[in-house]
């Protein structure tokens, strides 16, 4: 198995260390074009994810990275801290429609975490997808995801 996000390991240590690791990563991400995206993320992605990092999807993803990191690393830091600290609410208290999409081959978020969430969120609609990764599940199911949300809003 390939290494997971190294910033998650830093987040477990402390926020200052996480920020020190994230800043140079941010600079590198902003400097690299779409062509370098798959190469730079190789250790975080299974082959099924690398296969979708082409053309329009890779361009959109790179644009999202640039937009998200343009003003700093705060969002990235918060995301990584949220992966290893309490969220401040009990999953059993969730009362709104909740949709969970998790790829079995995801190297960024362990599949077991998706299974755990599916067991602990009341009324969740869980899509625990075999053969999918972190990116491929979005590339292959974005219309399904949006359709679920629209159907919920129509109810």
Coordinates of N, CA, C and O in Angstrom, one line a residue:
X1 N 0.8 -1.2 0.0 CA 0.0 0.0 0.0 C 0.9 1.2 0.0 O 1.9 1.3 0.6
X2 N 0.5 2.3 -0.7 CA 1.2 3.5 -0.8 C 1.0 4.4 0.4 O 0.0 4.2 1.1
X3 N 1.8 5.3 0.6 CA 1.7 6.2 1.8 C 0.5 7.1 1.7 O 0.1 7.5 0.6
X4 N -0.1 7.3 2.8 CA -1.3 8.3 2.9 C -0.7 9.7 3.0 O 0.5 9.9 3.0
X5 N -1.6 10.6 3.0 CA -1.2 12.0 3.0 C -0.3 12.3 4.2 O -0.6 12.1 5.4
X6 N 1.0 12.8 3.9 CA 2.0 13.0 4.9 C 1.5 14.1 5.9 O 2.0 14.2 7.0
X7 N 0.7 15.0 5.4 CA 0.2 16.1 6.3 C -0.7 15.5 7.4 O -0.8 16.1 8.5
X8 N -1.4 14.4 7.2 CA -2.2 13.8 8.3 C -1.3 13.4 9.4 O -1.6 13.5 10.6
X9 N -0.1 12.8 9.1 CA 0.9 12.4 10.1 C 1.3 13.7 10.9 O 1.5 13.6 12.1
X10 N 1.6 14.8 10.2 CA 2.0 16.0 10.9 C 0.9 16.5 11.7 O 1.1 17.0 12.8
X11 N -0.4 16.4 11.3 CA -1.5 16.9 12.1 C -1.6 16.1 13.4 O -2.0 16.7 14.4
X12 N -1.3 14.9 13.4 CA -1.3 14.1 14.6 C -0.3 14.7 15.7 O -0.5 14.5 16.9
X13 N 0.8 15.2 15.2 CA 1.8 15.8 16.1 C 1.3 17.1 16.6 O 1.1 17.2 17.8
X14 N 1.1 18.1 15.8 CA 0.6 19.4 16.2 C 0.4 20.3 15.0 O 0.9 20.1 14.0
X15 N -0.5 21.3 15.3 CA -0.9 22.2 14.2 C 0.3 23.0 13.6 O 0.4 23.2 12.4
X16 N 1.2 23.5 14.5 CA 2.4 24.2 14.0 C 3.2 23.4 13.0 O 3.7 23.9 12.0
X17 N 3.4 22.1 13.4 CA 4.2 21.3 12.5 C 3.5 21.1 11.2 O 4.1 21.1 10.1
X18 N 2.2 20.9 11.3 CA 1.3 20.8 10.1 C 1.5 22.0 9.1 O 1.7 21.8 7.9
X19 N 1.4 23.2 9.7 CA 1.6 24.4 8.9 C 2.9 24.5 8.3 O 3.1 24.8 7.1
X20 N 4.0 24.1 9.0 CA 5.3 24.1 8.5 C 5.5 23.2 7.3 O 6.3 23.4 6.4
X21 N 4.8 22.0 7.4 CA 4.9 21.1 6.3 C 4.0 21.5 5.1 O 4.3 21.3 3.9
X22 N 2.8 22.1 5.4 CA 1.9 22.5 4.4 C 2.4 23.7 3.5 O 2.1 23.7 2.3
X23 N 3.0 24.6 4.1 CA 3.4 25.8 3.3 C 4.3 25.5 2.1 O 4.0 25.9 1.0
X24 N 5.4 24.7 2.2 CA 6.2 24.4 1.0 C 5.4 23.5 0.1 O 5.6 23.6 -1.2
X25 N 4.5 22.7 0.6 CA 3.6 21.8 -0.3 C 2.7 22.8 -1.1 O 2.5 22.5 -2.3
X26 N 2.2 23.8 -0.5 CA 1.3 24.7 -1.1 C 2.1 25.5 -2.2 O 1.6 25.6 -3.4
X27 N 3.3 25.9 -1.9 CA 4.1 26.6 -2.9 C 4.3 25.7 -4.1 O 4.2 26.1 -5.3
X28 N 4.7 24.5 -3.9 CA 4.9 23.5 -5.0 C 3.7 23.2 -5.8 O 3.7 23.2 -7.0
X29 N 2.5 23.1 -5.1 CA 1.3 22.8 -5.8 C 0.9 24.0 -6.7 O 0.4 23.8 -7.8
X30 N 1.1 25.2 -6.2 CA 0.7 26.4 -7.0 C 1.6 26.5 -8.2 O 1.2 27.1 -9.2
X31 N 2.9 26.1 -8.1 CA 3.9 26.2 -9.2 C 3.7 25.1 -10.3 O 4.1 25.4 -11.4
X32 N 3.1 24.0 -9.9 CA 3.0 22.9 -10.9 C 1.7 23.0 -11.7 O 0.7 23.4 -11.2
X33 N 1.8 22.7 -13.0 CA 0.7 22.7 -13.9 C -0.1 21.4 -13.8 O 0.2 20.5 -13.0
X34 N -1.1 21.3 -14.6 CA -2.0 20.2 -14.7 C -1.2 18.9 -15.0 O -1.4 17.8 -14.4
X35 N -0.2 19.0 -15.9 CA 0.6 17.9 -16.3 C 1.3 17.2 -15.1 O 1.5 16.0 -15.2
X36 N 1.7 18.0 -14.1 CA 2.4 17.4 -13.0 C 1.5 16.9 -11.9 O 2.0 16.3 -10.9
X37 N 0.2 17.1 -12.0 CA -0.7 16.8 -10.9 C -0.6 15.3 -10.5 O -0.4 15.0 -9.4
X38 N -0.8 14.4 -11.5 CA -0.8 13.0 -11.2 C 0.6 12.6 -10.7 O 0.6 11.8 -9.7
X39 N 1.6 13.1 -11.2 CA 3.0 12.7 -10.7 C 3.1 13.2 -9.2 O 3.6 12.4 -8.4
X40 N 2.7 14.3 -8.9 CA 2.9 14.9 -7.5 C 2.0 14.2 -6.5 O 2.3 14.1 -5.3
X41 N 0.9 13.6 -7.0 CA -0.1 12.9 -6.1 C 0.1 11.4 -6.1 O -0.7 10.7 -5.5
X42 N 1.1 10.9 -6.9 CA 1.2 9.4 -7.1 C 1.1 8.6 -5.9 O 0.5 7.6 -5.8
X43 N 1.8 9.0 -4.8 CA 1.8 8.2 -3.6 C 0.5 8.2 -2.9 O 0.2 7.4 -2.0
X44 N -0.4 9.1 -3.2 CA -1.7 9.2 -2.6 C -2.9 8.5 -3.4 O -4.0 8.5 -2.9
X45 N -2.6 8.1 -4.6 CA -3.6 7.6 -5.5 C -3.4 6.2 -6.0 O -2.3 5.9 -6.5
X46 N -4.4 5.3 -6.0 CA -4.3 4.0 -6.6 C -4.4 4.2 -8.2 O -4.8 5.3 -8.6
X47 N -4.1 3.2 -8.9 CA -4.1 3.3 -10.4 C -5.5 3.8 -10.9 O -5.5 4.5 -11.9
X48 N -6.6 3.3 -10.3 CA -7.9 3.7 -10.7 C -8.1 5.3 -10.6 O -8.8 5.9 -11.5
X49 N -7.5 5.9 -9.7 CA -7.5 7.4 -9.6 C -6.6 8.0 -10.6 O -6.9 9.0 -11.2
X50 N -5.4 7.5 -10.7 CA -4.4 8.1 -11.7 C -5.0 8.0 -13.1 O -4.8 8.9 -13.9
X51 N -5.8 7.0 -13.4 CA -6.4 6.9 -14.7 C -7.4 8.0 -15.0 O -7.6 8.3 -16.2
X52 N -8.0 8.6 -14.0 CA -9.0 9.7 -14.3 C -8.4 11.0 -14.3 O -9.0 12.0 -14.6
X53 N -7.1 11.1 -13.9 CA -6.4 12.4 -13.9 C -5.9 12.8 -15.3 O -4.7 13.0 -15.5
X54 N -6.9 13.0 -16.2 CA -6.5 13.4 -17.6 C -7.5 14.5 -18.0 O -8.6 14.6 -17.4
X55 N -7.1 15.2 -19.0 CA -8.0 16.2 -19.6 C -8.8 17.0 -18.7 O -8.3 17.6 -17.8
X56 N -10.1 17.1 -18.9 CA -11.0 18.0 -18.2 C -11.0 17.8 -16.7 O -11.0 18.7 -15.9
X57 N -11.0 16.5 -16.2 CA -11.1 16.2 -14.8 C -9.8 16.8 -14.1 O -9.9 17.4 -13.0
X58 N -8.7 16.5 -14.7 CA -7.4 17.0 -14.1 C -7.3 18.5 -14.1 O -6.8 19.1 -13.1
X59 N -7.8 19.1 -15.2 CA -7.8 20.6 -15.2 C -8.7 21.2 -14.2 O -8.3 22.1 -13.5
X60 N -9.9 20.6 -14.0 CA -10.8 21.1 -12.9 C -10.2 20.9 -11.5 O -10.3 21.7 -10.7
X61 N -9.6 19.7 -11.3 CA -9.0 19.4 -10.0 C -7.9 20.4 -9.7 O -7.8 20.9 -8.6
X62 N -7.0 20.6 -10.7 CA -5.9 21.5 -10.5 C -6.4 22.9 -10.2 O -5.9 23.6 -9.4
X63 N -7.5 23.3 -10.9 CA -8.1 24.6 -10.7 C -8.6 24.7 -9.2 O -8.5 25.7 -8.6
X64 N -9.2 23.6 -8.7 CA -9.7 23.6 -7.4 C -8.6 23.7 -6.4 O -8.7 24.4 -5.4
X65 N -7.5 23.0 -6.6 CA -6.3 23.1 -5.7 C -5.8 24.5 -5.7 O -5.5 25.1 -4.6
X66 N -5.7 25.1 -6.9 CA -5.1 26.5 -6.9 C -6.1 27.5 -6.2 O -5.7 28.3 -5.4
X67 N -7.4 27.3 -6.5 CA -8.4 28.2 -5.8 C -8.3 28.0 -4.3 O -8.4 29.0 -3.5
X68 N -8.2 26.8 -3.9 CA -8.2 26.5 -2.4 C -7.0 26.9 -1.7 O -7.0 27.2 -0.5
X69 N -5.9 27.0 -2.4 CA -4.6 27.3 -1.8 C -4.1 28.7 -2.0 O -3.1 29.2 -1.5
X70 N -4.8 29.5 -2.9 CA -4.4 30.8 -3.3 C -4.2 31.7 -2.1 O -3.2 32.4 -2.0
X71 N -5.1 31.7 -1.1 CA -5.0 32.6 0.0 C -4.3 31.9 1.3 O -4.4 32.5 2.3
X72 N -3.8 30.8 1.1 CA -3.1 30.1 2.2 C -3.5 28.7 2.4 O -4.2 28.1 1.7
X73 N -3.0 28.1 3.5 CA -3.2 26.7 3.8 C -4.2 26.4 4.9 O -4.4 25.3 5.3
X74 N -4.9 27.5 5.4 CA -5.9 27.3 6.5 C -6.9 26.2 6.2 O -7.1 25.3 7.1
X75 N -7.5 26.1 5.1 CA -8.5 25.1 4.8 C -7.9 23.7 4.8 O -8.5 22.8 5.3
X76 N -6.7 23.6 4.2 CA -6.0 22.3 4.1 C -5.6 21.9 5.5 O -5.8 20.7 5.9
X77 N -5.1 22.8 6.3 CA -4.8 22.5 7.7 C -6.0 22.0 8.5 O -6.0 21.0 9.2
X78 N -7.1 22.8 8.4 CA -8.4 22.4 9.1 C -8.8 21.0 8.6 O -9.3 20.2 9.4
X79 N -8.8 20.7 7.3 CA -9.2 19.4 6.8 C -8.3 18.3 7.4 O -8.9 17.2 7.9
X80 N -7.0 18.5 7.5 CA -6.2 17.5 8.1 C -6.4 17.3 9.6 O -6.4 16.2 10.1
X81 N -6.6 18.4 10.3 CA -6.9 18.4 11.7 C -8.2 17.6 12.0 O -8.3 16.9 12.9
X82 N -9.2 17.9 11.1 CA -10.4 17.2 11.3 C -10.4 15.7 11.1 O -11.2 15.0 11.6
X83 N -9.3 15.3 10.4 CA -9.2 13.8 10.2 C -8.7 13.1 11.5 O -8.7 11.9 11.6
X84 N -8.2 13.9 12.4 CA -7.6 13.2 13.6 C -7.9 13.8 14.9 O -7.3 13.6 16.0
X85 N -9.0 14.6 14.9 CA -9.5 15.3 16.2 C -11.0 15.1 16.2 O -11.7 15.0 15.2
X86 N -11.6 15.2 17.4 CA -13.1 15.2 17.5 C -13.7 16.3 16.7 O -13.2 17.4 16.6
X87 N -14.9 16.0 16.1 CA -15.6 16.9 15.2 C -16.5 17.9 16.0 O -17.0 18.8 15.4
X88 N -16.7 17.6 17.3 CA -17.6 18.5 18.0 C -19.1 18.2 18.0 O -19.9 19.1 18.4
X89 N -19.4 17.1 17.5 CA -20.8 16.7 17.5 C -20.9 15.2 17.4 O -19.9 14.5 17.1
X90 N -22.0 14.6 17.8 CA -22.2 13.2 17.8 C -22.9 12.8 16.5 O -24.0 13.4 16.2
X91 N -22.4 11.8 15.8 CA -23.0 11.4 14.6 C -24.4 10.9 14.8 O -25.2 11.1 13.9
X92 N -24.7 10.4 15.9 CA -26.1 9.9 16.2 C -27.1 11.1 16.2 O -28.3 10.8 16.1
X93 N -26.6 12.3 16.3 CA -27.5 13.5 16.3 C -27.8 14.0 14.9 O -28.6 14.9 14.8
X94 N -27.2 13.4 13.9 CA -27.5 13.9 12.6 C -28.9 13.5 12.2 O -29.3 12.3 12.3
X95 N -29.7 14.5 11.8 CA -31.1 14.3 11.4 C -31.4 14.6 10.0 O -32.6 14.4 9.5
X96 N -30.5 15.2 9.3 CA -30.7 15.6 7.9 C -30.3 14.4 6.9 O -29.5 13.6 7.3
X97 N -30.9 14.4 5.7 CA -30.5 13.4 4.8 C -29.0 13.4 4.6 O -28.4 14.5 4.4
X98 N -28.3 12.3 4.6 CA -26.9 12.2 4.5 C -26.5 11.2 3.5 O -27.0 10.0 3.6
X99 N -25.6 11.5 2.6 CA -25.2 10.6 1.6 C -23.7 10.4 1.7 O -22.9 11.4 1.9
X100 N -23.3 9.2 1.7 CA -21.9 8.8 2.0 C -21.4 8.1 0.7 O -21.9 7.1 0.3
X101 N -20.3 8.6 0.1 CA -19.7 8.0 -1.0 C -18.2 7.7 -0.6 O -17.5 8.6 -0.3
X102 N -17.9 6.4 -0.7 CA -16.5 6.0 -0.3 C -16.0 4.9 -1.3 O -16.7 3.9 -1.6
X103 N -14.8 5.1 -1.8 CA -14.2 4.1 -2.7 C -13.4 3.1 -2.0 O -12.6 3.5 -1.1
X104 N -13.6 1.9 -2.3 CA -12.8 0.8 -1.6 C -11.3 0.9 -1.7 O -10.6 0.6 -0.8
X105 N -10.8 1.5 -2.8 CA -9.4 1.6 -3.1 C -8.8 3.0 -2.7 O -7.7 3.3 -3.0
X106 N -9.6 3.8 -2.0 CA -9.2 5.1 -1.6 C -8.0 5.0 -0.7 O -8.0 4.3 0.3
X107 N -6.9 5.7 -1.0 CA -5.7 5.7 -0.2 C -5.6 7.0 0.7 O -4.7 7.1 1.5
X108 N -6.5 7.9 0.5 CA -6.5 9.1 1.3 C -7.4 9.0 2.5 O -7.1 9.5 3.6
X109 N -8.5 8.3 2.3 CA -9.5 8.1 3.4 C -9.7 6.6 3.5 O -10.2 6.0 2.6
X110 N -9.3 5.9 4.6 CA -9.4 4.5 4.7 C -10.8 4.0 4.5 O -11.8 4.6 5.0
X111 N -11.0 2.9 3.7 CA -12.3 2.4 3.4 C -13.0 2.0 4.8 O -14.3 2.2 4.9
X112 N -12.3 1.6 5.7 CA -12.9 1.3 7.0 C -13.6 2.5 7.7 O -14.5 2.3 8.4
X113 N -13.1 3.7 7.4 CA -13.7 4.9 7.9 C -15.1 5.1 7.3 O -16.0 5.4 8.0
X114 N -15.2 4.8 6.0 CA -16.5 4.9 5.4 C -17.4 3.9 5.9 O -18.6 4.2 6.1
X115 N -17.0 2.7 6.1 CA -17.8 1.6 6.7 C -18.3 2.1 8.1 O -19.4 1.9 8.5
X116 N -17.4 2.6 8.9 CA -17.7 3.0 10.2 C -18.7 4.2 10.2 O -19.7 4.1 11.0
X117 N -18.6 5.1 9.3 CA -19.5 6.2 9.2 C -20.9 5.7 8.8 O -21.9 6.1 9.3
X118 N -20.9 4.7 7.9 CA -22.2 4.1 7.4 C -22.9 3.4 8.6 O -24.1 3.4 8.6
X119 N -22.2 2.9 9.5 CA -22.8 2.2 10.7 C -23.3 3.2 11.7 O -24.1 2.9 12.5
X120 N -22.7 4.4 11.8 CA -23.0 5.3 12.9 C -23.8 6.6 12.5 O -24.2 7.3 13.4
X121 N -24.1 6.8 11.2 CA -24.9 8.0 10.9 C -26.3 7.5 10.7 O -26.6 6.6 9.8
X122 N -27.3 7.9 11.4 CA -28.7 7.4 11.3 C -29.2 7.7 9.9 O -29.1 8.9 9.4
X123 N -29.8 6.7 9.3 CA -30.5 6.9 8.0 C -29.6 7.3 6.8 O -30.1 7.7 5.8
X124 N -28.3 7.1 7.0 CA -27.4 7.4 5.9 C -27.7 6.6 4.7 O -28.1 5.4 4.8
X125 N -27.5 7.2 3.5 CA -27.5 6.4 2.3 C -26.1 6.2 1.9 O -25.4 7.2 1.5
X126 N -25.6 5.0 2.1 CA -24.1 4.7 1.9 C -23.9 4.1 0.6 O -24.6 3.2 0.2
X127 N -22.9 4.6 -0.1 CA -22.4 4.1 -1.4 C -21.0 3.7 -1.2 O -20.1 4.5 -1.3
X128 N -20.7 2.5 -0.7 CA -19.4 2.0 -0.5 C -19.0 1.2 -1.7 O -19.4 0.0 -1.9
X129 N -18.3 1.8 -2.6 CA -18.1 1.4 -4.0 C -16.8 0.5 -4.2 O -15.7 1.1 -4.1
X130 N -17.0 -0.7 -4.5 CA -15.8 -1.6 -4.8 C -15.1 -1.1 -6.1 O -15.8 -0.6 -7.0
X131 N -13.8 -1.2 -6.1 CA -13.0 -0.8 -7.3 C -12.8 0.7 -7.5 O -12.3 1.1 -8.5
X132 N -13.3 1.5 -6.6 CA -13.2 3.0 -6.8 C -12.2 3.5 -5.8 O -12.0 3.0 -4.7
X133 N -11.7 4.7 -6.2 CA -10.7 5.4 -5.3 C -11.3 6.7 -4.9 O -12.5 7.0 -5.0
X134 N -10.4 7.6 -4.5 CA -10.8 8.9 -4.0 C -11.3 9.8 -5.1 O -12.3 10.6 -5.0
X135 N -10.6 9.8 -6.3 CA -11.0 10.6 -7.4 C -11.9 9.9 -8.4 O -12.8 10.5 -8.9
X136 N -11.7 8.6 -8.6 CA -12.5 7.9 -9.6 C -14.0 7.8 -9.2 O -14.8 7.9 -10.1
X137 N -14.2 7.8 -7.9 CA -15.6 7.7 -7.5 C -16.4 9.0 -7.9 O -17.5 9.0 -8.3
X138 N -15.7 10.2 -7.8 CA -16.2 11.4 -8.2 C -16.4 11.5 -9.7 O -17.4 11.8 -10.2
X139 N -15.3 11.1 -10.4 CA -15.3 11.2 -11.9 C -16.4 10.2 -12.4 O -17.1 10.6 -13.4
X140 N -16.7 9.1 -11.8 CA -17.6 8.2 -12.3 C -19.0 8.3 -11.8 O -20.0 7.8 -12.4
X141 N -19.2 9.0 -10.7 CA -20.5 9.1 -10.1 C -21.0 10.5 -9.8 O -22.0 10.7 -9.0
X142 N -20.4 11.5 -10.3 CA -20.8 12.9 -10.0 C -22.2 13.1 -10.3 O -23.0 13.8 -9.6
X143 N -22.7 12.6 -11.5 CA -24.1 12.8 -11.8 C -25.1 12.1 -10.8 O -26.1 12.7 -10.4
X144 N -24.7 11.0 -10.3 CA -25.4 10.3 -9.3 C -25.5 11.1 -8.0 O -26.5 11.2 -7.3
X145 N -24.3 11.6 -7.6 CA -24.2 12.4 -6.4 C -25.1 13.6 -6.5 O -25.9 13.9 -5.5
X146 N -25.0 14.4 -7.6 CA -25.8 15.6 -7.7 C -27.3 15.2 -7.8 O -28.2 15.9 -7.2
X147 N -27.6 14.1 -8.5 CA -29.0 13.6 -8.6 C -29.6 13.3 -7.2 O -30.8 13.7 -7.0
X148 N -28.8 12.7 -6.3 CA -29.3 12.5 -5.0 C -29.6 13.7 -4.2 O -30.7 13.8 -3.6
X149 N -28.7 14.7 -4.4 CA -29.0 16.0 -3.7 C -30.2 16.7 -4.2 O -31.0 17.2 -3.5
X150 N -30.3 16.7 -5.5 CA -31.5 17.4 -6.2 C -32.8 16.7 -5.7 O -33.8 17.4 -5.4
X151 N -32.8 15.4 -5.7 CA -34.0 14.6 -5.3 C -34.3 15.0 -3.9 O -35.5 15.1 -3.5
X152 N -33.4 15.1 -3.0 CA -33.6 15.5 -1.6 C -34.2 16.9 -1.5 O -35.1 17.1 -0.7
X153 N -33.7 17.8 -2.3 CA -34.2 19.2 -2.2 C -35.6 19.2 -2.8 O -36.4 20.1 -2.3
X154 N -36.0 18.3 -3.7 CA -37.3 18.3 -4.3 C -38.4 17.8 -3.3 O -39.6 18.0 -3.4
X155 N -37.9 17.0 -2.3 CA -38.9 16.4 -1.4 C -39.4 17.4 -0.4 O -39.0 18.3 0.0

